[in-house]
Amino acid sequence: MKKAFPILSLLAVGLFFIGLISSDPFGSRTNVSNDNAINPVVPQTDAVVKFADSMNAVNDEAGLRTRGWKPKRGPLHGPIGSTFFFQGNATVFPAFEGPTTGYVGANFNATTGSNTIDLWLISPVVNGAAGDTISFYERSPTGSTFPDSIRVHWASNGDTVPGSGSWVELGKFKTTTTGTWAERRFVLPSAGATGRFAINYRVANGGPSGVNSDYIGLDLIRLLGPAAGPSILPDVLYYKFEQNPAPLLTPNCAIPPAGTNPAPVQLHTLGSGGQFDSCLVGIGTTNARIATGWNCNLANGSWTISFWVNNLVDMNPTYLFGDAGSTSFRCFYGGAAGVNNILLRGPMTDILIPCPAGPQVFHMVYDGTNVIIYRNGALISTNPRAINMPTGTGFYVGGYSSGFGLSGRMDEFRLIRRALTPAEVAAQWNSDLGGCGLVGITQNNNQIPNLYSLSQNYPNPFNPVTNIKFALPNTGLVKLVVFDILGREVSTLVNEVRTAGNYTVDFDASSLSSGVYFYRIESGNFTDTKKMLLVK
């Protein structure tokens, strides 16, 4: 018996290690119940979504990098194990929302033996403001007895080196093991127009032989800005320059629209290569412009004008917009502005604005005291001015009076009769506001449905407005998208977290041509697609 005991002991140890080697490298270590969540409550914001990744795409290292993420190992990481960040494993637990594997996972096999795990998931560049909130969902296997921990960091300068002095640790917590996903929120202490945040999976004494580390999941990662003020949908002019069956017309998507709708496109064309889809393609000749049919009547009130431009050519000069009757209120590129500049001119002292090569988004905000200039959401200059414009004789976009019109590309021209706040500028400069595609979304009643559902649109066929109803038994991210028959996305109707309930979306297809379209909803593990017919 004395000889048999060591033999049996060696056999048991051997079977244990064989079990470890043959198990799923992307799996979990245990299923015993234990709850280690210790994260403090962080004040929430009713917010504008400034950045979001549902993690419903490919989440291995290559897939994450294609979306701008920087998955890296930190300076404390031990020997490299058999796994890194990987696609969520639905056999361990399903995703918070979307496909069952639609989350990013990491586990104890990130290192060997009983060493430290130090994995950094560094975000794409974000325009963060002090007080913005990092939000994401996390969990570990139900009842895990191998504790996992996560730290959250912020680098206002956009650093991508884990552990460098640029990173500020915002907090840490042990992952949730109660069988549900938990939302974690952390507030940015400082602004950074090109900042990055990092979710750091760090566990001491981890790995296959360690007493800590099991398996973590991360889902629906967002950066939330402060709540927006009144609607940021333009209330005077909003030209998306979407291609439509009448290429010499372009809808005004503002609510309510001013002037002629749709507006005639004179000499210019509509083509691909815009900020989000198609755009205005300028030919750089005299009288080329959009005749809005609106006479500028901003007087001495506040206003915001914004637009996207690319590939501008100096026609000495190239006019972007203006109304000659409002004491020659206009904006142009080149000419008197010089190389790589645009000039805002009118009943005020000129404002010179740098315009580097490549795509740029400009916001010109007049608050009654200053003209504030933003480029790509970042503050460029504040210019004290007192402006009082007389009523104009015709406001043009992509041109001005009889001068040389746009030469290059323009998209997302927006004119709002109020001054946007810095938070609103940051939230909308790289966001498609919808407009023509979405008339409204309403919650029908307070009853909570038992099942997810997507109803057939009514009326169908339709021209040009129809409504689409859907039901949500659970709160979660909802995405409702319209596609054409070639599978191209033509409108995003909903892309936000919605509470459980019954909803109706009014879809306005006035900018689309007749034909068959499809609409698809994704929420939680539910996906459904239906067909509709637009007849004009």
Coordinates of C-alpha atoms in Angstrom, one line a residue:
M1 CA 0.0 0.0 0.0
K2 CA 2.9 2.4 0.7
K3 CA 4.1 1.9 -2.9
A4 CA 0.6 2.2 -4.4
F5 CA -0.1 5.6 -2.7
P6 CA 2.6 7.6 -4.6
I7 CA 1.6 5.9 -7.8
L8 CA -2.1 6.9 -7.4
S9 CA -1.0 10.4 -6.4
L10 CA 1.0 10.8 -9.5
L11 CA -1.8 9.4 -11.6
A12 CA -4.3 12.0 -10.1
V13 CA -1.9 14.8 -10.7
G14 CA -1.3 13.6 -14.3
L15 CA -5.1 13.4 -14.9
F16 CA -5.4 16.9 -13.5
F17 CA -2.9 18.4 -15.9
I18 CA -4.3 16.4 -18.9
G19 CA -7.7 17.9 -18.1
L20 CA -6.2 21.4 -18.1
I21 CA -4.4 20.8 -21.4
S22 CA -7.4 19.2 -23.2
S23 CA -9.9 21.9 -22.0
D24 CA -11.1 24.8 -24.1
P25 CA -8.3 27.4 -24.0
F26 CA -11.0 30.1 -24.3
G27 CA -13.1 28.7 -21.5
S28 CA -13.6 29.1 -17.8
R29 CA -12.1 27.4 -14.8
T30 CA -15.0 26.9 -12.4
N31 CA -18.8 27.2 -11.9
V32 CA -18.9 27.6 -8.1
S33 CA -21.0 30.5 -6.8
N34 CA -19.3 33.6 -5.4
D35 CA -20.0 37.4 -5.9
N36 CA -17.0 39.7 -5.8
A37 CA -18.4 42.9 -7.3
I38 CA -17.0 45.9 -5.3
N39 CA -17.2 48.8 -7.7
P40 CA -18.4 52.1 -6.1
V41 CA -21.4 53.8 -7.6
V42 CA -20.4 56.4 -10.2
P43 CA -22.8 59.4 -10.9
Q44 CA -24.5 58.8 -14.2
T45 CA -25.3 61.2 -17.0
D46 CA -28.3 61.4 -19.2
A47 CA -26.1 61.7 -22.1
V48 CA -25.3 62.1 -25.7
V49 CA -23.4 59.0 -27.0
K50 CA -20.1 60.3 -28.2
F51 CA -18.6 56.8 -28.9
A52 CA -20.1 53.3 -28.9
D53 CA -18.9 49.8 -29.9
S54 CA -21.5 47.1 -29.4
M55 CA -18.8 44.5 -29.7
N56 CA -21.0 42.6 -32.1
A57 CA -18.3 42.4 -34.8
V58 CA -15.1 40.3 -34.8
N59 CA -13.3 40.6 -31.5
D60 CA -10.0 38.9 -31.9
E61 CA -6.8 41.0 -32.0
A62 CA -7.1 41.7 -35.7
G63 CA -10.8 42.5 -35.6
L64 CA -10.4 44.9 -32.7
R65 CA -7.5 46.7 -34.5
T66 CA -9.6 47.2 -37.6
R67 CA -12.1 49.2 -35.5
G68 CA -9.3 51.4 -34.0
W69 CA -8.8 49.5 -30.7
K70 CA -5.3 48.9 -29.4
P71 CA -5.1 45.5 -27.6
K72 CA -1.8 45.3 -25.8
R73 CA 0.0 43.6 -23.0
G74 CA 1.1 45.8 -20.1
P75 CA 4.5 46.1 -18.4
L76 CA 3.4 43.8 -15.5
H77 CA 2.3 41.0 -17.7
G78 CA 4.0 37.6 -17.1
P79 CA 5.1 35.1 -19.7
I80 CA 2.7 35.1 -22.7
G81 CA 0.1 32.3 -22.5
S82 CA -2.1 30.7 -25.2
T83 CA -4.8 33.4 -25.3
F84 CA -5.1 37.2 -25.7
F85 CA -8.4 39.1 -26.2
F86 CA -10.8 36.9 -28.1
Q87 CA -14.3 36.5 -29.4
G88 CA -16.8 35.8 -26.6
N89 CA -17.4 32.2 -25.8
A90 CA -21.2 31.6 -25.7
T91 CA -20.7 28.2 -23.9
V92 CA -19.3 30.2 -20.9
F93 CA -22.1 32.9 -21.0
P94 CA -23.9 34.8 -23.8
A95 CA -23.4 38.4 -24.7
F96 CA -25.2 41.3 -23.0
E97 CA -26.8 42.2 -26.3
G98 CA -26.5 41.2 -29.9
P99 CA -25.2 37.8 -31.1
T100 CA -24.4 35.3 -28.2
T101 CA -20.7 35.6 -29.0
G102 CA -20.9 39.4 -29.5
Y103 CA -18.5 40.5 -26.7
V104 CA -14.8 40.5 -26.1
G105 CA -13.4 37.9 -23.8
A106 CA -10.1 37.2 -21.9
N107 CA -9.1 34.5 -19.5
F108 CA -6.6 32.8 -17.2
N109 CA -4.7 31.4 -20.2
A110 CA -3.3 34.8 -21.0
T111 CA -0.2 33.9 -19.0
T112 CA 1.4 30.7 -17.9
G113 CA 1.9 29.2 -14.4
S114 CA 0.9 31.6 -11.6
N115 CA 2.0 34.9 -13.1
T116 CA 0.4 38.4 -13.5
I117 CA -2.1 39.0 -16.2
D118 CA -1.9 42.6 -17.5
L119 CA -4.0 43.1 -20.7
W120 CA -4.9 46.5 -21.9
L121 CA -7.8 47.2 -24.3
I122 CA -7.1 50.7 -25.4
S123 CA -10.0 52.6 -27.1
P124 CA -10.0 54.3 -30.5
V125 CA -9.4 58.1 -30.3
V126 CA -12.3 59.9 -28.6
N127 CA -13.1 63.5 -28.1
G128 CA -13.5 63.4 -24.3
A129 CA -14.6 66.3 -22.1
A130 CA -14.2 66.6 -18.3
G131 CA -17.3 65.0 -16.8
D132 CA -17.9 62.6 -19.7
T133 CA -18.7 59.0 -18.6
I134 CA -17.0 55.8 -19.7
S135 CA -19.7 53.1 -19.7
F136 CA -19.4 49.3 -20.3
Y137 CA -20.9 46.0 -19.3
E138 CA -18.8 43.3 -17.6
R139 CA -19.2 39.9 -16.0
S140 CA -17.4 36.7 -15.1
P141 CA -18.8 33.1 -14.9
T142 CA -21.5 32.5 -12.4
G143 CA -20.1 31.7 -9.0
S144 CA -16.4 31.8 -10.0
T145 CA -14.0 31.2 -7.1
F146 CA -11.0 32.5 -9.1
P147 CA -11.3 36.3 -8.7
D148 CA -10.8 38.6 -11.8
S149 CA -10.2 42.3 -11.6
I150 CA -10.4 45.2 -14.0
R151 CA -8.9 48.8 -13.8
V152 CA -10.0 51.7 -16.0
H153 CA -7.6 54.4 -17.2
W154 CA -7.7 57.7 -19.2
A155 CA -5.0 59.3 -21.3
S156 CA -6.0 62.8 -22.4
N157 CA -3.2 62.9 -24.9
G158 CA -4.2 59.7 -26.6
D159 CA -1.2 57.6 -25.4
T160 CA -1.1 54.0 -26.5
V161 CA 1.7 52.7 -24.3
P162 CA 0.3 50.7 -21.4
G163 CA 1.5 51.9 -18.0
S164 CA 3.1 55.1 -19.2
G165 CA 2.9 58.2 -17.1
S166 CA 0.1 59.7 -19.3
W167 CA -2.5 57.3 -17.9
V168 CA -4.7 58.3 -15.0
E169 CA -6.3 55.4 -13.2
L170 CA -10.0 56.1 -12.7
G171 CA -10.9 53.1 -10.5
K172 CA -10.8 49.3 -10.2
F173 CA -13.3 46.5 -9.4
K174 CA -13.6 42.8 -9.1
T175 CA -15.8 41.4 -11.9
T176 CA -19.4 40.3 -11.3
T177 CA -20.1 36.6 -10.7
T178 CA -23.8 36.7 -9.9
G179 CA -24.9 35.4 -13.3
T180 CA -25.8 38.7 -14.9
W181 CA -24.0 41.5 -16.7
A182 CA -23.3 44.7 -14.7
E183 CA -22.7 48.2 -16.1
R184 CA -19.6 50.0 -14.9
R185 CA -19.3 53.8 -15.2
F186 CA -16.2 56.1 -14.7
V187 CA -16.1 59.8 -15.1
L188 CA -13.3 61.6 -17.1
P189 CA -11.3 64.0 -14.9
S190 CA -10.0 66.0 -17.8
A191 CA -10.6 66.8 -21.5
G192 CA -8.8 65.4 -24.4
A193 CA -9.8 66.0 -28.0
T194 CA -7.7 63.0 -29.1
G195 CA -7.9 61.1 -25.9
R196 CA -8.1 57.3 -25.2
F197 CA -9.5 55.2 -22.4
A198 CA -8.3 51.7 -21.5
I199 CA -10.0 48.8 -19.8
N200 CA -7.2 46.9 -18.1
Y201 CA -7.6 43.2 -17.1
R202 CA -5.0 43.0 -14.4
V203 CA -4.8 40.0 -12.0
A204 CA -1.8 39.1 -9.7
N205 CA -1.1 35.4 -9.2
G206 CA -3.2 34.5 -12.2
G207 CA -2.8 31.9 -14.9
P208 CA -3.6 28.2 -15.0
S209 CA -1.7 27.5 -11.7
G210 CA -2.6 30.8 -9.9
V211 CA -5.2 31.2 -7.2
N212 CA -6.8 34.1 -9.2
S213 CA -8.1 34.7 -12.7
D214 CA -10.8 32.9 -14.5
Y215 CA -12.7 34.5 -17.5
I216 CA -14.1 38.0 -18.2
G217 CA -16.5 39.4 -20.8
L218 CA -16.8 43.1 -21.9
D219 CA -19.7 44.4 -23.9
L220 CA -21.4 47.6 -25.2
I221 CA -18.5 50.0 -24.5
R222 CA -19.5 53.7 -24.8
L223 CA -18.3 57.2 -24.0
L224 CA -21.3 59.4 -22.9
G225 CA -21.3 63.2 -23.0
P226 CA -23.5 65.5 -21.0
A227 CA -27.1 65.7 -21.9
A228 CA -27.8 67.7 -25.0
G229 CA -29.8 70.9 -24.8
P230 CA -32.8 71.4 -27.1
S231 CA -32.8 69.4 -30.3
I232 CA -29.6 69.6 -32.3
L233 CA -31.5 68.7 -35.4
P234 CA -31.2 71.8 -37.7
D235 CA -34.3 74.0 -37.8
V236 CA -33.4 76.1 -40.9
L237 CA -31.3 74.2 -43.4
Y238 CA -29.9 70.6 -43.4
Y239 CA -28.6 69.2 -46.6
K240 CA -27.4 65.6 -46.5
F241 CA -26.9 65.6 -50.3
E242 CA -28.1 62.0 -50.6
Q243 CA -28.4 60.7 -54.1
N244 CA -32.0 60.5 -55.2
P245 CA -34.0 60.0 -58.5
A246 CA -33.9 63.7 -59.2
P247 CA -30.1 64.5 -59.1
L248 CA -30.7 68.2 -59.6
L249 CA -32.7 68.4 -56.4
T250 CA -31.7 67.8 -52.8
P251 CA -34.1 67.6 -49.8
N252 CA -33.8 70.0 -46.9
C253 CA -33.9 67.7 -43.9
A254 CA -34.3 70.5 -41.3
I255 CA -37.4 70.4 -39.0
P256 CA -39.1 72.6 -40.0
P257 CA -37.4 73.1 -43.4
A258 CA -36.9 76.7 -44.6
G259 CA -37.0 77.8 -48.2
T260 CA -37.5 75.5 -51.2
N261 CA -37.8 71.8 -50.4
P262 CA -36.3 70.0 -52.2
A263 CA -33.8 72.7 -53.3
P264 CA -32.5 72.9 -56.9
V265 CA -28.8 72.0 -57.4
Q266 CA -27.5 74.4 -60.0
L267 CA -24.6 72.9 -62.1
H268 CA -23.1 70.9 -59.2
T269 CA -23.7 67.2 -59.0
L270 CA -24.3 64.6 -56.3
G271 CA -21.7 61.8 -55.9
S272 CA -20.0 59.4 -53.5
G273 CA -17.3 60.1 -51.0
G274 CA -19.1 62.3 -48.4
Q275 CA -18.8 62.3 -44.7
F276 CA -21.3 59.4 -44.2
D277 CA -22.6 58.6 -47.7
S278 CA -23.0 60.7 -50.8
C279 CA -22.2 64.4 -51.0
L280 CA -22.3 67.6 -53.1
V281 CA -19.6 67.5 -55.8
G282 CA -18.6 71.0 -56.9
I283 CA -17.5 71.9 -60.4
G284 CA -15.9 75.2 -59.5
T285 CA -17.6 77.5 -62.0
T286 CA -19.7 80.6 -61.9
N287 CA -23.3 80.4 -60.8
A288 CA -22.8 76.8 -59.4
R289 CA -24.7 76.6 -56.2
I290 CA -27.7 75.3 -54.2
A291 CA -30.6 77.9 -54.4
T292 CA -32.1 77.4 -50.9
G293 CA -35.1 79.6 -51.5
W294 CA -34.5 81.1 -48.1
N295 CA -33.5 84.7 -47.4
C296 CA -31.1 85.0 -44.5
N297 CA -33.0 86.6 -41.6
L298 CA -30.7 85.8 -38.6
A299 CA -30.5 89.5 -37.7
N300 CA -28.7 89.8 -34.4
G301 CA -29.8 86.5 -33.0
S302 CA -27.5 83.5 -32.3
W303 CA -26.9 80.8 -34.9
T304 CA -24.7 77.8 -35.8
I305 CA -23.5 76.9 -39.3
S306 CA -21.6 73.7 -39.8
F307 CA -20.4 71.6 -42.8
W308 CA -18.0 68.9 -44.0
V309 CA -15.6 69.7 -46.8
N310 CA -12.8 67.8 -48.6
N311 CA -10.5 68.3 -51.6
L312 CA -11.2 72.0 -51.8
V313 CA -9.6 73.8 -54.8
D314 CA -8.8 77.6 -54.7
M315 CA -10.8 79.2 -57.6
N316 CA -9.7 82.6 -56.3
P317 CA -11.9 82.2 -54.3
T318 CA -14.1 79.1 -54.0
Y319 CA -17.4 80.1 -52.3
L320 CA -19.0 77.8 -49.7
F321 CA -22.1 79.7 -48.7
G322 CA -23.5 83.2 -48.4
D323 CA -26.3 85.8 -48.9
A324 CA -25.3 89.0 -50.7
G325 CA -28.3 90.9 -49.3
S326 CA -27.2 90.3 -45.7
T327 CA -24.4 92.9 -46.2
S328 CA -22.4 90.4 -48.2
F329 CA -22.4 87.6 -45.5
R330 CA -20.3 84.8 -47.0
C331 CA -17.7 82.2 -46.5
F332 CA -15.0 81.2 -49.0
Y333 CA -11.8 79.1 -49.5
G334 CA -8.6 80.5 -50.9
G335 CA -8.5 83.9 -52.7
A336 CA -8.1 86.6 -50.1
A337 CA -8.1 83.9 -47.4
G338 CA -4.8 82.6 -48.7
V339 CA -3.6 79.0 -49.1
N340 CA -5.3 76.4 -46.9
N341 CA -7.6 78.9 -45.2
I342 CA -11.3 79.8 -45.3
L343 CA -12.6 83.3 -44.5
L344 CA -15.9 84.2 -42.9
R345 CA -16.8 87.8 -44.0
G346 CA -19.8 90.0 -43.7
P347 CA -21.1 92.8 -41.5
M348 CA -18.2 92.2 -39.1
T349 CA -14.4 92.0 -39.0
D350 CA -13.2 89.1 -41.1
I351 CA -12.4 85.8 -39.4
L352 CA -9.6 83.7 -40.8
I353 CA -9.9 80.0 -40.2
P354 CA -7.1 77.4 -41.0
C355 CA -8.3 74.7 -43.3
P356 CA -5.7 71.9 -43.6
A357 CA -5.9 69.4 -46.5
G358 CA -8.1 66.4 -46.1
P359 CA -11.7 66.0 -44.8
Q360 CA -12.6 68.7 -42.2
V361 CA -15.8 69.5 -40.3
F362 CA -16.3 73.2 -39.3
H363 CA -18.7 74.7 -36.8
M364 CA -19.2 78.5 -36.8
V365 CA -21.2 79.4 -33.6
Y366 CA -22.4 82.9 -32.9
D367 CA -23.7 83.3 -29.3
G368 CA -24.5 87.0 -29.5
T369 CA -21.1 88.1 -28.3
N370 CA -18.5 85.8 -30.0
V371 CA -18.1 83.8 -33.2
I372 CA -16.6 80.5 -31.9
I373 CA -14.9 78.3 -34.4
Y374 CA -14.5 74.5 -34.1
R375 CA -12.8 72.1 -36.4
N376 CA -13.5 68.4 -36.1
G377 CA -15.2 69.1 -32.7
A378 CA -12.2 70.9 -31.2
L379 CA -12.2 74.6 -30.4
I380 CA -10.0 76.6 -32.8
S381 CA -10.7 80.2 -31.9
T382 CA -13.1 82.6 -30.1
N383 CA -13.6 85.9 -31.9
P384 CA -15.5 88.8 -30.2
R385 CA -18.0 90.2 -32.6
A386 CA -21.3 92.1 -32.5
I387 CA -23.3 91.0 -35.6
N388 CA -26.6 92.3 -36.9
M389 CA -27.4 91.1 -40.4
P390 CA -30.2 92.7 -42.5
T391 CA -32.6 90.3 -44.2
G392 CA -30.9 88.8 -47.3
T393 CA -31.9 88.4 -50.9
G394 CA -31.1 84.7 -51.3
F395 CA -28.9 82.3 -49.3
Y396 CA -26.8 79.9 -51.4
V397 CA -24.9 76.8 -50.3
G398 CA -21.9 75.6 -52.3
G399 CA -21.7 79.0 -54.0
Y400 CA -22.5 82.7 -53.6
S401 CA -24.1 85.3 -55.9
S402 CA -22.5 84.9 -59.3
G403 CA -19.0 84.0 -58.1
F404 CA -17.2 80.7 -58.4
G405 CA -19.1 77.9 -56.6
L406 CA -17.7 75.0 -54.7
S407 CA -14.7 73.1 -56.2
G408 CA -14.3 70.0 -54.1
R409 CA -16.8 68.1 -51.9
M410 CA -19.3 69.3 -49.3
D411 CA -21.6 67.3 -47.0
E412 CA -23.8 67.7 -44.0
F413 CA -24.5 71.4 -44.4
R414 CA -26.5 72.5 -41.3
L415 CA -27.9 75.9 -40.2
I416 CA -29.5 76.1 -36.7
R417 CA -31.1 79.3 -35.3
R418 CA -29.3 79.1 -32.0
A419 CA -25.7 78.6 -30.6
L420 CA -24.8 75.0 -30.0
T421 CA -23.0 74.3 -26.7
P422 CA -19.4 72.8 -26.8
A423 CA -20.9 69.5 -25.6
E424 CA -23.4 69.5 -28.6
V425 CA -20.6 70.3 -31.0
A426 CA -18.5 67.5 -29.6
A427 CA -21.5 65.1 -29.8
Q428 CA -22.6 65.9 -33.4
W429 CA -19.6 66.9 -35.5
N430 CA -19.0 63.3 -36.6
S431 CA -22.6 62.1 -36.2
D432 CA -25.3 61.5 -38.9
L433 CA -28.3 63.3 -37.4
G434 CA -30.8 61.3 -39.5
G435 CA -33.3 63.9 -40.3
C436 CA -34.9 62.9 -43.6
G437 CA -34.9 59.2 -42.6
L438 CA -36.6 59.5 -39.3
V439 CA -39.7 61.6 -38.6
G440 CA -40.1 60.4 -35.0
I441 CA -40.1 57.5 -32.5
T442 CA -42.7 57.2 -29.9
Q443 CA -43.3 54.8 -27.0
N444 CA -46.9 53.6 -27.4
N445 CA -47.9 52.6 -23.9
N446 CA -46.5 51.6 -20.5
Q447 CA -47.1 47.8 -21.0
I448 CA -44.0 45.6 -21.1
P449 CA -44.3 43.0 -23.8
N450 CA -43.4 39.3 -23.2
L451 CA -41.5 38.8 -26.4
Y452 CA -39.3 40.7 -28.9
S453 CA -41.2 41.5 -32.2
L454 CA -40.9 43.5 -35.4
S455 CA -44.1 44.3 -37.2
Q456 CA -44.7 44.7 -40.9
N457 CA -44.6 48.4 -41.8
Y458 CA -47.9 50.2 -42.5
P459 CA -48.9 51.3 -45.0
N460 CA -47.1 49.0 -47.4
P461 CA -46.6 49.9 -50.2
F462 CA -46.1 53.5 -49.1
N463 CA -45.2 57.0 -50.4
P464 CA -43.2 58.5 -48.8
V465 CA -43.9 57.9 -45.0
T466 CA -44.6 54.6 -43.3
N467 CA -44.5 53.5 -39.7
I468 CA -42.6 50.5 -38.2
K469 CA -43.6 49.0 -34.8
F470 CA -41.3 46.9 -32.6
A471 CA -41.5 45.5 -29.1
L472 CA -38.8 45.1 -26.4
P473 CA -39.3 42.9 -23.4
N474 CA -35.9 44.1 -22.0
T475 CA -33.9 47.3 -21.8
G476 CA -31.0 47.2 -24.2
L477 CA -29.3 48.6 -27.3
V478 CA -31.6 48.7 -30.3
K479 CA -30.5 49.1 -33.9
L480 CA -33.1 49.5 -36.6
V481 CA -31.6 50.0 -40.1
V482 CA -33.0 50.3 -43.6
F483 CA -31.2 48.7 -46.6
D484 CA -31.8 48.8 -50.3
I485 CA -32.1 45.7 -52.5
L486 CA -28.3 45.6 -53.0
G487 CA -27.7 45.5 -49.2
R488 CA -26.5 49.0 -48.9
E489 CA -27.5 50.8 -45.7
V490 CA -29.7 53.8 -46.6
S491 CA -30.9 55.0 -43.2
T492 CA -30.3 54.2 -39.5
L493 CA -33.6 54.8 -37.7
V494 CA -32.6 53.8 -34.2
N495 CA -29.2 53.1 -32.7
E496 CA -29.4 53.6 -28.9
V497 CA -30.4 52.0 -25.6
R498 CA -34.1 51.9 -25.2
T499 CA -36.2 50.8 -22.2
A500 CA -38.5 47.8 -22.4
G501 CA -41.8 48.7 -24.2
N502 CA -43.7 49.1 -27.5
Y503 CA -42.4 51.6 -30.0
T504 CA -43.4 53.1 -33.4
V505 CA -40.9 54.7 -35.8
D506 CA -42.1 56.9 -38.6
F507 CA -39.8 56.5 -41.6
D508 CA -39.7 59.2 -44.3
A509 CA -38.3 57.9 -47.6
S510 CA -38.8 61.2 -49.6
S511 CA -35.1 61.2 -50.5
L512 CA -35.1 57.6 -51.8
S513 CA -36.2 56.2 -55.2
S514 CA -39.0 53.8 -55.7
G515 CA -38.2 50.1 -55.1
V516 CA -37.9 47.3 -52.6
Y517 CA -36.3 48.0 -49.2
F518 CA -35.6 45.9 -46.2
Y519 CA -35.5 46.9 -42.5
R520 CA -33.7 45.0 -39.8
I521 CA -33.8 45.2 -36.0
E522 CA -31.1 43.9 -33.6
S523 CA -31.6 43.9 -29.9
G524 CA -30.3 41.5 -27.3
N525 CA -30.3 38.1 -29.0
F526 CA -33.2 39.1 -31.3
T527 CA -32.8 39.8 -35.0
D528 CA -35.5 40.1 -37.6
T529 CA -35.8 41.5 -41.1
K530 CA -38.8 42.5 -43.1
K531 CA -39.5 43.8 -46.7
M532 CA -41.3 47.0 -47.7
L533 CA -42.2 48.6 -51.0
L534 CA -41.8 52.3 -51.8
V535 CA -43.9 53.5 -54.7
K536 CA -43.7 57.1 -55.9

